[in-house]
Amino acid sequence: MNEDRLDELKPVFLAFNGYDTFKDGVLITSPDLSILYCNPSFKTLFSLSNHDEFFNGDEMLRFFVDRDLQHEDMIYVLNLVRSNPEWTGSHTIPVREGGSLLLYSTPFPEPDSGFMGRIWIFKHSSQASLPDNLLVQPDSLFRTIFDLIPEGIAISDLTTGRFYEVNEHFSKWWGFSREEVIGKTAIDLDFWVDINQRNDVIDRLRQYGYFHLIPVKMRGKDKKIKDILFSGRTITIDDKPYMISIPVDVTNLRQYEEKILSLASFIELNPNPVLEIDVFGNIIMNNEAAGSTLFNLTGNYDLSQYLPEQLDEILDAIDNEVEKSFVLEIAIQDRIFLEYVYVTNQSHTARIYLTDITDRKKIEIELLRKNEELGSAYEEIISTEEELRQNYDKLIEQERKLNENERKLRMIVDHIPGIVLTTDTTMRLKSIFGAGLEKIGLLPNEGIGKSIEEIIPHADKEMVHAHHLALKGLDSSIEAVYGDRNTLLYTSPIYDAQNTITGTIGIAIDITEQKTLEKERKNLLIQLEQNLIELAVLNDKIRNPLTVIATLVDMYAPDIEVPISQCIREIDDIISNLDKRWMESEKTINFLQKHYGIGNL
């Protein structure tokens, strides 16, 4: 059989992919006995690797010779088939290590050209054998194989289109029982979604005698639309033309293909370079962006510039079929690329995805620089924070001392016989306290927010004027009278941290008692001065008579002159002492008058 014919037949037999689930070994050959297919059970039966493939046209006899079977029996069967291509039957084949295999075989007829191929079923002799009538009746064997084929096969009258026969899997595939189908047409059962597709395959069948894997859409009893690869051939039964058709459901495959195409388009449309390399480091796939990006940077299409320096490690992973990922960086001209390399053991390749991270790198460098600046700033902040903490501690200590001094000052102020008051710039009272409040009938901080005139009715105008002067930045000290009380008032402006006047402070000291005492002292000094004057006059009045007495005694009574003179001297000494004390009293009065103004009339 020529290779073109072999390639044509392979898909027909491979459509029977349900053989993969058979417990028996299944082998399908072409008419010239070249191997087309074997299922997993066949491989297990003959201890073959799952990686062994038989779609290479191996001649069946050479296979059994290579597997060291008793090939004499196989030669007998193969010669039987070559001499009689229509042979259907069974044969027992001994195995060298003991035991035997039961072999069943039948051809697939092909109208007008002999046979499409042949199916071989191998069963171990320890398993139950097929019924005797199957061993001797080809029609029964063909029916069994027909029903075992895991596709929904149908045979229909080529003239009328009515179904002639269907296998068991037809019902499973399409949901119709055999009784519902036989005698009906595909149009009666609404199989066709597009009647034009049905007309196309019929035209092909009439023109060529077959059609192969034609994509159509069909639906079963549940009305779900399926994607089908439809194959069919004309056969002759009792001299009448029939069509045998095999639909292969590829709905899931189509969906998978769409996903594959979507993924492929995703790679191709990806604006970033994507490449794939084999185990030798050859670039076997790349998207358009890989070439255009490289040309824009270098002016050439040498894609090897994308290969990383760690290529040996990547190739080693591919060779050892180790799934592994690499994240690398490469530089091309002035651009930096991040390479994500994924090695898969399924395709034995590595795919490389590149992303231009030049701008990100620049940002990272700038961020690192900013981070260093922030680190320095943070150190400064820490240092400043420590300094602020120390200053805060000092401030707390100063505040404590200030509060203590304020407390002491308040105690002093509260006990001095006076009043302390503060005002704002509108002359409204902000505070007032002091022991002197009691004397004018007020309580501490009574009348906050009121004017001085409102809190102290009939206040001396000089007192109010002194506060107005303080708002202008002038200090003053005046004596004022409120009721029957004398007051000494000191006023001054209050400044804030910006040296702005924010109000006034006035301290009024009650000097009523002081003024009374001063007046009394002045009166006493006046009285003393008058007494001293009277004493001087008295001295003169005493000395003058004593002089007259002394003269008279000397003239008229010399005999008593001595005792009289003694008495006169004693009296004169007393008057002299009085003169001294008078002089001392006069000096005292002069001192008080000079330094304190006391006693001035």
mmCIF file with all atom_site columns, N, CA and C in Angstrom, residues 22-27 41-42 45-46 90-95 99-105 120-131 134-135 144 148:
data_model
loop_
_atom_site.group_PDB
_atom_site.id
_atom_site.type_symbol
_atom_site.label_atom_id
_atom_site.label_alt_id
_atom_site.label_comp_id
_atom_site.label_asym_id
_atom_site.label_entity_id
_atom_site.label_seq_id
_atom_site.pdbx_PDB_ins_code
_atom_site.Cartn_x
_atom_site.Cartn_y
_atom_site.Cartn_z
_atom_site.occupancy
_atom_site.B_iso_or_equiv
_atom_site.pdbx_formal_charge
_atom_site.auth_seq_id
_atom_site.auth_comp_id
_atom_site.auth_asym_id
_atom_site.auth_atom_id
_atom_site.pdbx_PDB_model_num
ATOM 1   N N  . PHE A 1 22  ? -10.870 -0.534  25.864 1.00 0.00 ? 22  PHE A N  1
ATOM 2   C CA . PHE A 1 22  ? -11.053 -1.992  25.792 1.00 0.00 ? 22  PHE A CA 1
ATOM 3   C C  . PHE A 1 22  ? -10.073 -2.693  26.722 1.00 0.00 ? 22  PHE A C  1
ATOM 4   N N  . LYS A 1 23  ? -10.546 -3.753  27.376 1.00 0.00 ? 23  LYS A N  1
ATOM 5   C CA . LYS A 1 23  ? -9.667  -4.564  28.215 1.00 0.00 ? 23  LYS A CA 1
ATOM 6   C C  . LYS A 1 23  ? -8.831  -5.521  27.372 1.00 0.00 ? 23  LYS A C  1
ATOM 7   N N  . ASP A 1 24  ? -9.342  -5.856  26.176 1.00 0.00 ? 24  ASP A N  1
ATOM 8   C CA . ASP A 1 24  ? -8.597  -6.745  25.282 1.00 0.00 ? 24  ASP A CA 1
ATOM 9   C C  . ASP A 1 24  ? -7.637  -5.926  24.433 1.00 0.00 ? 24  ASP A C  1
ATOM 10  N N  . GLY A 1 25  ? -6.554  -6.606  23.982 1.00 0.00 ? 25  GLY A N  1
ATOM 11  C CA . GLY A 1 25  ? -5.611  -5.938  23.109 1.00 0.00 ? 25  GLY A CA 1
ATOM 12  C C  . GLY A 1 25  ? -6.182  -5.774  21.715 1.00 0.00 ? 25  GLY A C  1
ATOM 13  N N  . VAL A 1 26  ? -6.184  -4.552  21.208 1.00 0.00 ? 26  VAL A N  1
ATOM 14  C CA . VAL A 1 26  ? -6.733  -4.268  19.885 1.00 0.00 ? 26  VAL A CA 1
ATOM 15  C C  . VAL A 1 26  ? -5.611  -3.745  19.004 1.00 0.00 ? 26  VAL A C  1
ATOM 16  N N  . LEU A 1 27  ? -5.509  -4.332  17.792 1.00 0.00 ? 27  LEU A N  1
ATOM 17  C CA . LEU A 1 27  ? -4.530  -3.904  16.812 1.00 0.00 ? 27  LEU A CA 1
ATOM 18  C C  . LEU A 1 27  ? -5.253  -3.685  15.496 1.00 0.00 ? 27  LEU A C  1
ATOM 19  N N  . SER A 1 41  ? -4.279  -1.612  26.178 1.00 0.00 ? 41  SER A N  1
ATOM 20  C CA . SER A 1 41  ? -4.308  -3.008  26.635 1.00 0.00 ? 41  SER A CA 1
ATOM 21  C C  . SER A 1 41  ? -3.368  -3.874  25.809 1.00 0.00 ? 41  SER A C  1
ATOM 22  N N  . PHE A 1 42  ? -3.229  -3.566  24.515 1.00 0.00 ? 42  PHE A N  1
ATOM 23  C CA . PHE A 1 42  ? -2.299  -4.304  23.661 1.00 0.00 ? 42  PHE A CA 1
ATOM 24  C C  . PHE A 1 42  ? -0.861  -4.084  24.138 1.00 0.00 ? 42  PHE A C  1
ATOM 25  N N  . LEU A 1 45  ? -0.330  -6.001  27.283 1.00 0.00 ? 45  LEU A N  1
ATOM 26  C CA . LEU A 1 45  ? -0.264  -7.444  27.012 1.00 0.00 ? 45  LEU A CA 1
ATOM 27  C C  . LEU A 1 45  ? 1.118   -7.850  26.515 1.00 0.00 ? 45  LEU A C  1
ATOM 28  N N  . PHE A 1 46  ? 1.764   -6.959  25.747 1.00 0.00 ? 46  PHE A N  1
ATOM 29  C CA . PHE A 1 46  ? 3.066   -7.291  25.177 1.00 0.00 ? 46  PHE A CA 1
ATOM 30  C C  . PHE A 1 46  ? 4.204   -6.511  25.838 1.00 0.00 ? 46  PHE A C  1
ATOM 31  N N  . SER A 1 90  ? -10.516 -17.145 14.180 1.00 0.00 ? 90  SER A N  1
ATOM 32  C CA . SER A 1 90  ? -9.712  -17.068 15.397 1.00 0.00 ? 90  SER A CA 1
ATOM 33  C C  . SER A 1 90  ? -8.601  -18.095 15.310 1.00 0.00 ? 90  SER A C  1
ATOM 34  N N  . HIS A 1 91  ? -7.574  -17.882 16.170 1.00 0.00 ? 91  HIS A N  1
ATOM 35  C CA . HIS A 1 91  ? -6.452  -18.801 16.193 1.00 0.00 ? 91  HIS A CA 1
ATOM 36  C C  . HIS A 1 91  ? -5.766  -18.667 17.547 1.00 0.00 ? 91  HIS A C  1
ATOM 37  N N  . THR A 1 92  ? -5.235  -19.801 18.036 1.00 0.00 ? 92  THR A N  1
ATOM 38  C CA . THR A 1 92  ? -4.500  -19.792 19.301 1.00 0.00 ? 92  THR A CA 1
ATOM 39  C C  . THR A 1 92  ? -3.014  -19.723 18.997 1.00 0.00 ? 92  THR A C  1
ATOM 40  N N  . ILE A 1 93  ? -2.334  -18.771 19.632 1.00 0.00 ? 93  ILE A N  1
ATOM 41  C CA . ILE A 1 93  ? -0.906  -18.563 19.386 1.00 0.00 ? 93  ILE A CA 1
ATOM 42  C C  . ILE A 1 93  ? -0.151  -18.810 20.685 1.00 0.00 ? 93  ILE A C  1
ATOM 43  N N  . PRO A 1 94  ? 0.749   -19.817 20.714 1.00 0.00 ? 94  PRO A N  1
ATOM 44  C CA . PRO A 1 94  ? 1.547   -20.057 21.928 1.00 0.00 ? 94  PRO A CA 1
ATOM 45  C C  . PRO A 1 94  ? 2.538   -18.917 22.172 1.00 0.00 ? 94  PRO A C  1
ATOM 46  N N  . VAL A 1 95  ? 2.875   -18.760 23.446 1.00 0.00 ? 95  VAL A N  1
ATOM 47  C CA . VAL A 1 95  ? 3.869   -17.773 23.856 1.00 0.00 ? 95  VAL A CA 1
ATOM 48  C C  . VAL A 1 95  ? 5.075   -18.521 24.388 1.00 0.00 ? 95  VAL A C  1
ATOM 49  N N  . GLY A 1 99  ? 1.892   -20.522 28.127 1.00 0.00 ? 99  GLY A N  1
ATOM 50  C CA . GLY A 1 99  ? 0.579   -19.968 27.925 1.00 0.00 ? 99  GLY A CA 1
ATOM 51  C C  . GLY A 1 99  ? 0.341   -19.689 26.456 1.00 0.00 ? 99  GLY A C  1
ATOM 52  N N  . SER A 1 100 ? -0.787  -19.053 26.174 1.00 0.00 ? 100 SER A N  1
ATOM 53  C CA . SER A 1 100 ? -1.132  -18.773 24.793 1.00 0.00 ? 100 SER A CA 1
ATOM 54  C C  . SER A 1 100 ? -2.063  -17.572 24.724 1.00 0.00 ? 100 SER A C  1
ATOM 55  N N  . LEU A 1 101 ? -2.212  -17.047 23.506 1.00 0.00 ? 101 LEU A N  1
ATOM 56  C CA . LEU A 1 101 ? -3.107  -15.932 23.240 1.00 0.00 ? 101 LEU A CA 1
ATOM 57  C C  . LEU A 1 101 ? -4.179  -16.375 22.268 1.00 0.00 ? 101 LEU A C  1
ATOM 58  N N  . LEU A 1 102 ? -5.423  -15.916 22.493 1.00 0.00 ? 102 LEU A N  1
ATOM 59  C CA . LEU A 1 102 ? -6.507  -16.146 21.557 1.00 0.00 ? 102 LEU A CA 1
ATOM 60  C C  . LEU A 1 102 ? -6.577  -14.941 20.622 1.00 0.00 ? 102 LEU A C  1
ATOM 61  N N  . LEU A 1 103 ? -6.502  -15.187 19.331 1.00 0.00 ? 103 LEU A N  1
ATOM 62  C CA . LEU A 1 103 ? -6.496  -14.127 18.337 1.00 0.00 ? 103 LEU A CA 1
ATOM 63  C C  . LEU A 1 103 ? -7.785  -14.180 17.531 1.00 0.00 ? 103 LEU A C  1
ATOM 64  N N  . TYR A 1 104 ? -8.515  -13.053 17.436 1.00 0.00 ? 104 TYR A N  1
ATOM 65  C CA . TYR A 1 104 ? -9.711  -12.917 16.600 1.00 0.00 ? 104 TYR A CA 1
ATOM 66  C C  . TYR A 1 104 ? -9.438  -11.809 15.601 1.00 0.00 ? 104 TYR A C  1
ATOM 67  N N  . SER A 1 105 ? -9.837  -11.996 14.362 1.00 0.00 ? 105 SER A N  1
ATOM 68  C CA . SER A 1 105 ? -9.560  -11.006 13.325 1.00 0.00 ? 105 SER A CA 1
ATOM 69  C C  . SER A 1 105 ? -10.670 -10.994 12.291 1.00 0.00 ? 105 SER A C  1
ATOM 70  N N  . TRP A 1 120 ? -7.622  -6.720  14.741 1.00 0.00 ? 120 TRP A N  1
ATOM 71  C CA . TRP A 1 120 ? -7.124  -7.915  15.421 1.00 0.00 ? 120 TRP A CA 1
ATOM 72  C C  . TRP A 1 120 ? -7.397  -7.751  16.911 1.00 0.00 ? 120 TRP A C  1
ATOM 73  N N  . ILE A 1 121 ? -7.994  -8.765  17.530 1.00 0.00 ? 121 ILE A N  1
ATOM 74  C CA . ILE A 1 121 ? -8.284  -8.731  18.965 1.00 0.00 ? 121 ILE A CA 1
ATOM 75  C C  . ILE A 1 121 ? -7.527  -9.875  19.631 1.00 0.00 ? 121 ILE A C  1
ATOM 76  N N  . PHE A 1 122 ? -6.679  -9.515  20.618 1.00 0.00 ? 122 PHE A N  1
ATOM 77  C CA . PHE A 1 122 ? -5.862  -10.490 21.341 1.00 0.00 ? 122 PHE A CA 1
ATOM 78  C C  . PHE A 1 122 ? -6.399  -10.620 22.758 1.00 0.00 ? 122 PHE A C  1
ATOM 79  N N  . LYS A 1 123 ? -6.642  -11.854 23.171 1.00 0.00 ? 123 LYS A N  1
ATOM 80  C CA . LYS A 1 123 ? -7.161  -12.128 24.517 1.00 0.00 ? 123 LYS A CA 1
ATOM 81  C C  . LYS A 1 123 ? -6.305  -13.225 25.116 1.00 0.00 ? 123 LYS A C  1
ATOM 82  N N  . HIS A 1 124 ? -5.909  -13.050 26.394 1.00 0.00 ? 124 HIS A N  1
ATOM 83  C CA . HIS A 1 124 ? -5.114  -14.086 27.060 1.00 0.00 ? 124 HIS A CA 1
ATOM 84  C C  . HIS A 1 124 ? -5.955  -15.332 27.257 1.00 0.00 ? 124 HIS A C  1
ATOM 85  N N  . SER A 1 125 ? -5.353  -16.480 27.109 1.00 0.00 ? 125 SER A N  1
ATOM 86  C CA . SER A 1 125 ? -6.101  -17.744 27.150 1.00 0.00 ? 125 SER A CA 1
ATOM 87  C C  . SER A 1 125 ? -6.754  -17.989 28.491 1.00 0.00 ? 125 SER A C  1
ATOM 88  N N  . SER A 1 126 ? -6.251  -17.336 29.570 1.00 0.00 ? 126 SER A N  1
ATOM 89  C CA . SER A 1 126 ? -6.857  -17.535 30.892 1.00 0.00 ? 126 SER A CA 1
ATOM 90  C C  . SER A 1 126 ? -8.192  -16.838 31.021 1.00 0.00 ? 126 SER A C  1
ATOM 91  N N  . GLN A 1 127 ? -8.481  -15.917 30.101 1.00 0.00 ? 127 GLN A N  1
ATOM 92  C CA . GLN A 1 127 ? -9.752  -15.203 30.155 1.00 0.00 ? 127 GLN A CA 1
ATOM 93  C C  . GLN A 1 127 ? -10.821 -16.015 29.436 1.00 0.00 ? 127 GLN A C  1
ATOM 94  N N  . ALA A 1 128 ? -12.051 -15.640 29.707 1.00 0.00 ? 128 ALA A N  1
ATOM 95  C CA . ALA A 1 128 ? -13.172 -16.376 29.093 1.00 0.00 ? 128 ALA A CA 1
ATOM 96  C C  . ALA A 1 128 ? -13.114 -16.217 27.591 1.00 0.00 ? 128 ALA A C  1
ATOM 97  N N  . SER A 1 129 ? -13.314 -17.290 26.887 1.00 0.00 ? 129 SER A N  1
ATOM 98  C CA . SER A 1 129 ? -13.290 -17.247 25.424 1.00 0.00 ? 129 SER A CA 1
ATOM 99  C C  . SER A 1 129 ? -14.630 -16.793 24.895 1.00 0.00 ? 129 SER A C  1
ATOM 100 N N  . LEU A 1 130 ? -14.617 -16.400 23.621 1.00 0.00 ? 130 LEU A N  1
ATOM 101 C CA . LEU A 1 130 ? -15.857 -15.958 22.991 1.00 0.00 ? 130 LEU A CA 1
ATOM 102 C C  . LEU A 1 130 ? -16.755 -17.162 22.741 1.00 0.00 ? 130 LEU A C  1
ATOM 103 N N  . PRO A 1 131 ? -18.049 -16.963 22.562 1.00 0.00 ? 131 PRO A N  1
ATOM 104 C CA . PRO A 1 131 ? -18.964 -18.077 22.276 1.00 0.00 ? 131 PRO A CA 1
ATOM 105 C C  . PRO A 1 131 ? -18.532 -18.812 21.027 1.00 0.00 ? 131 PRO A C  1
ATOM 106 N N  . LEU A 1 134 ? -19.511 -17.560 17.680 1.00 0.00 ? 134 LEU A N  1
ATOM 107 C CA . LEU A 1 134 ? -18.755 -16.411 17.199 1.00 0.00 ? 134 LEU A CA 1
ATOM 108 C C  . LEU A 1 134 ? -17.484 -16.860 16.497 1.00 0.00 ? 134 LEU A C  1
ATOM 109 N N  . LEU A 1 135 ? -16.969 -18.034 16.910 1.00 0.00 ? 135 LEU A N  1
ATOM 110 C CA . LEU A 1 135 ? -15.741 -18.519 16.309 1.00 0.00 ? 135 LEU A CA 1
ATOM 111 C C  . LEU A 1 135 ? -15.984 -19.051 14.904 1.00 0.00 ? 135 LEU A C  1
ATOM 112 N N  . THR A 1 144 ? -20.684 -8.250  16.547 1.00 0.00 ? 144 THR A N  1
ATOM 113 C CA . THR A 1 144 ? -20.105 -7.957  17.865 1.00 0.00 ? 144 THR A CA 1
ATOM 114 C C  . THR A 1 144 ? -19.121 -6.799  17.777 1.00 0.00 ? 144 THR A C  1
ATOM 115 N N  . LEU A 1 148 ? -19.210 -3.052  19.325 1.00 0.00 ? 148 LEU A N  1
ATOM 116 C CA . LEU A 1 148 ? -18.147 -2.651  20.245 1.00 0.00 ? 148 LEU A CA 1
ATOM 117 C C  . LEU A 1 148 ? -17.495 -1.344  19.843 1.00 0.00 ? 148 LEU A C  1
#
